[in-house]
Amino acid sequence: MSQNYYNICCQYQGKMVRINDRAGNVHVGKIMRVSSNRVFIQSNQRPPRGYGLGFYGPGYGYGYGYYGIGLGFITGIALAGLFFW
């Protein structure tokens, strides 16, 4: 099953996707990279910016982060454009 998800992730690389995992979490973002056991997505949600009073500390609000999801934990992948139009 992981090989199928690997192929789908390679096909959707660079596109916005919605990924469901075994823990019930939903991950929405752009697939940035695919390895043999992980898919790395760039989140479409901005991190919190500052403290709410106009003060910006280091590491707050500077771009989007990306993180890896194990291919063995994925239960479903769909293009995010199908859900956000």
PDB file of C-alpha atoms in Angstrom:
ATOM      1  CA  MET A   1       0.000   0.000   0.000  1.00  0.00           C
ATOM      2  CA  SER A   2       2.881   2.395   0.734  1.00  0.00           C
ATOM      3  CA  GLN A   3       4.109   1.983  -2.846  1.00  0.00           C
ATOM      4  CA  ASN A   4       0.723   3.210  -4.125  1.00  0.00           C
ATOM      5  CA  TYR A   5       0.884   6.298  -1.880  1.00  0.00           C
ATOM      6  CA  TYR A   6       4.483   6.891  -2.950  1.00  0.00           C
ATOM      7  CA  ASN A   7       3.410   6.904  -6.615  1.00  0.00           C
ATOM      8  CA  ILE A   8       0.462   9.220  -5.902  1.00  0.00           C
ATOM      9  CA  CYS A   9       2.679  11.614  -3.918  1.00  0.00           C
ATOM     10  CA  CYS A  10       5.218  11.695  -6.760  1.00  0.00           C
ATOM     11  CA  GLN A  11       2.401  12.420  -9.205  1.00  0.00           C
ATOM     12  CA  TYR A  12       1.047  15.282  -7.036  1.00  0.00           C
ATOM     13  CA  GLN A  13       4.442  16.806  -6.175  1.00  0.00           C
ATOM     14  CA  GLY A  14       4.209  20.616  -6.285  1.00  0.00           C
ATOM     15  CA  LYS A  15       0.401  20.562  -5.909  1.00  0.00           C
ATOM     16  CA  MET A  16      -1.904  21.324  -2.987  1.00  0.00           C
ATOM     17  CA  VAL A  17      -3.175  18.112  -1.409  1.00  0.00           C
ATOM     18  CA  ARG A  18      -5.234  16.909   1.520  1.00  0.00           C
ATOM     19  CA  ILE A  19      -3.706  13.919   3.343  1.00  0.00           C
ATOM     20  CA  ASN A  20      -5.486  11.852   6.014  1.00  0.00           C
ATOM     21  CA  ASP A  21      -3.410   9.750   8.399  1.00  0.00           C
ATOM     22  CA  ARG A  22      -4.096   6.802  10.706  1.00  0.00           C
ATOM     23  CA  ALA A  23      -4.396   9.057  13.771  1.00  0.00           C
ATOM     24  CA  GLY A  24      -7.316  10.901  12.159  1.00  0.00           C
ATOM     25  CA  ASN A  25      -5.316  14.051  11.403  1.00  0.00           C
ATOM     26  CA  VAL A  26      -5.870  15.967   8.179  1.00  0.00           C
ATOM     27  CA  HIS A  27      -2.828  17.629   6.613  1.00  0.00           C
ATOM     28  CA  VAL A  28      -3.374  20.241   3.907  1.00  0.00           C
ATOM     29  CA  GLY A  29      -0.485  21.730   1.972  1.00  0.00           C
ATOM     30  CA  LYS A  30       1.789  21.549  -1.050  1.00  0.00           C
ATOM     31  CA  ILE A  31       3.936  18.441  -1.553  1.00  0.00           C
ATOM     32  CA  MET A  32       7.515  19.707  -1.561  1.00  0.00           C
ATOM     33  CA  ARG A  33       9.494  16.456  -1.636  1.00  0.00           C
ATOM     34  CA  VAL A  34       8.914  12.701  -1.602  1.00  0.00           C
ATOM     35  CA  SER A  35      11.383  10.158  -0.246  1.00  0.00           C
ATOM     36  CA  SER A  36      11.092   6.381  -0.122  1.00  0.00           C
ATOM     37  CA  ASN A  37       9.290   6.471   3.245  1.00  0.00           C
ATOM     38  CA  ARG A  38       8.085  10.075   3.779  1.00  0.00           C
ATOM     39  CA  VAL A  39       6.231  12.835   2.008  1.00  0.00           C
ATOM     40  CA  PHE A  40       7.133  16.413   2.946  1.00  0.00           C
ATOM     41  CA  ILE A  41       4.393  19.009   2.712  1.00  0.00           C
ATOM     42  CA  GLN A  42       4.470  22.764   3.119  1.00  0.00           C
ATOM     43  CA  SER A  43       1.656  23.807   5.388  1.00  0.00           C
ATOM     44  CA  ASN A  44      -0.848  26.299   4.051  1.00  0.00           C
ATOM     45  CA  GLN A  45      -1.430  27.817   7.490  1.00  0.00           C
ATOM     46  CA  ARG A  46       0.689  30.681   8.746  1.00  0.00           C
ATOM     47  CA  PRO A  47       2.364  30.319  12.116  1.00  0.00           C
ATOM     48  CA  PRO A  48       1.279  32.727  14.873  1.00  0.00           C
ATOM     49  CA  ARG A  49       2.678  36.230  14.387  1.00  0.00           C
ATOM     50  CA  GLY A  50       4.174  37.998  17.375  1.00  0.00           C
ATOM     51  CA  TYR A  51       2.513  38.495  20.723  1.00  0.00           C
ATOM     52  CA  GLY A  52      -0.575  40.380  19.529  1.00  0.00           C
ATOM     53  CA  LEU A  53       0.828  43.748  20.649  1.00  0.00           C
ATOM     54  CA  GLY A  54       2.972  44.606  17.660  1.00  0.00           C
ATOM     55  CA  PHE A  55       6.139  42.980  19.039  1.00  0.00           C
ATOM     56  CA  TYR A  56       7.826  40.413  16.821  1.00  0.00           C
ATOM     57  CA  GLY A  57      10.315  38.075  18.397  1.00  0.00           C
ATOM     58  CA  PRO A  58      12.774  35.873  16.538  1.00  0.00           C
ATOM     59  CA  GLY A  59      11.126  33.016  14.694  1.00  0.00           C
ATOM     60  CA  TYR A  60       7.636  34.474  14.671  1.00  0.00           C
ATOM     61  CA  GLY A  61       5.781  34.844  11.408  1.00  0.00           C
ATOM     62  CA  TYR A  62       8.648  34.198   9.017  1.00  0.00           C
ATOM     63  CA  GLY A  63       7.243  32.073   6.200  1.00  0.00           C
ATOM     64  CA  TYR A  64       5.706  28.643   6.146  1.00  0.00           C
ATOM     65  CA  GLY A  65       7.220  25.475   7.524  1.00  0.00           C
ATOM     66  CA  TYR A  66       7.194  22.039   6.015  1.00  0.00           C
ATOM     67  CA  TYR A  67       7.209  18.662   7.682  1.00  0.00           C
ATOM     68  CA  GLY A  68       7.274  14.979   6.840  1.00  0.00           C
ATOM     69  CA  ILE A  69       4.527  12.384   7.080  1.00  0.00           C
ATOM     70  CA  GLY A  70       5.368   8.680   7.011  1.00  0.00           C
ATOM     71  CA  LEU A  71       3.965   6.939   3.950  1.00  0.00           C
ATOM     72  CA  GLY A  72       2.919   4.005   6.145  1.00  0.00           C
ATOM     73  CA  PHE A  73       0.626   6.311   8.198  1.00  0.00           C
ATOM     74  CA  ILE A  74      -1.300   7.720   5.235  1.00  0.00           C
ATOM     75  CA  THR A  75      -4.871   6.515   4.740  1.00  0.00           C
ATOM     76  CA  GLY A  76      -5.952   8.864   1.944  1.00  0.00           C
ATOM     77  CA  ILE A  77      -4.688  11.531  -0.471  1.00  0.00           C
ATOM     78  CA  ALA A  78      -6.746  13.920  -2.586  1.00  0.00           C
ATOM     79  CA  LEU A  79      -6.037  17.139  -4.460  1.00  0.00           C
ATOM     80  CA  ALA A  80      -6.896  20.062  -2.180  1.00  0.00           C
ATOM     81  CA  GLY A  81      -8.340  22.007  -5.105  1.00  0.00           C
ATOM     82  CA  LEU A  82     -11.305  19.642  -5.053  1.00  0.00           C
ATOM     83  CA  PHE A  83     -12.213  20.868  -1.548  1.00  0.00           C
ATOM     84  CA  PHE A  84     -11.328  24.586  -1.719  1.00  0.00           C
ATOM     85  CA  TRP A  85     -13.096  26.175  -4.685  1.00  0.00           C
TER      86      TRP A  85
END
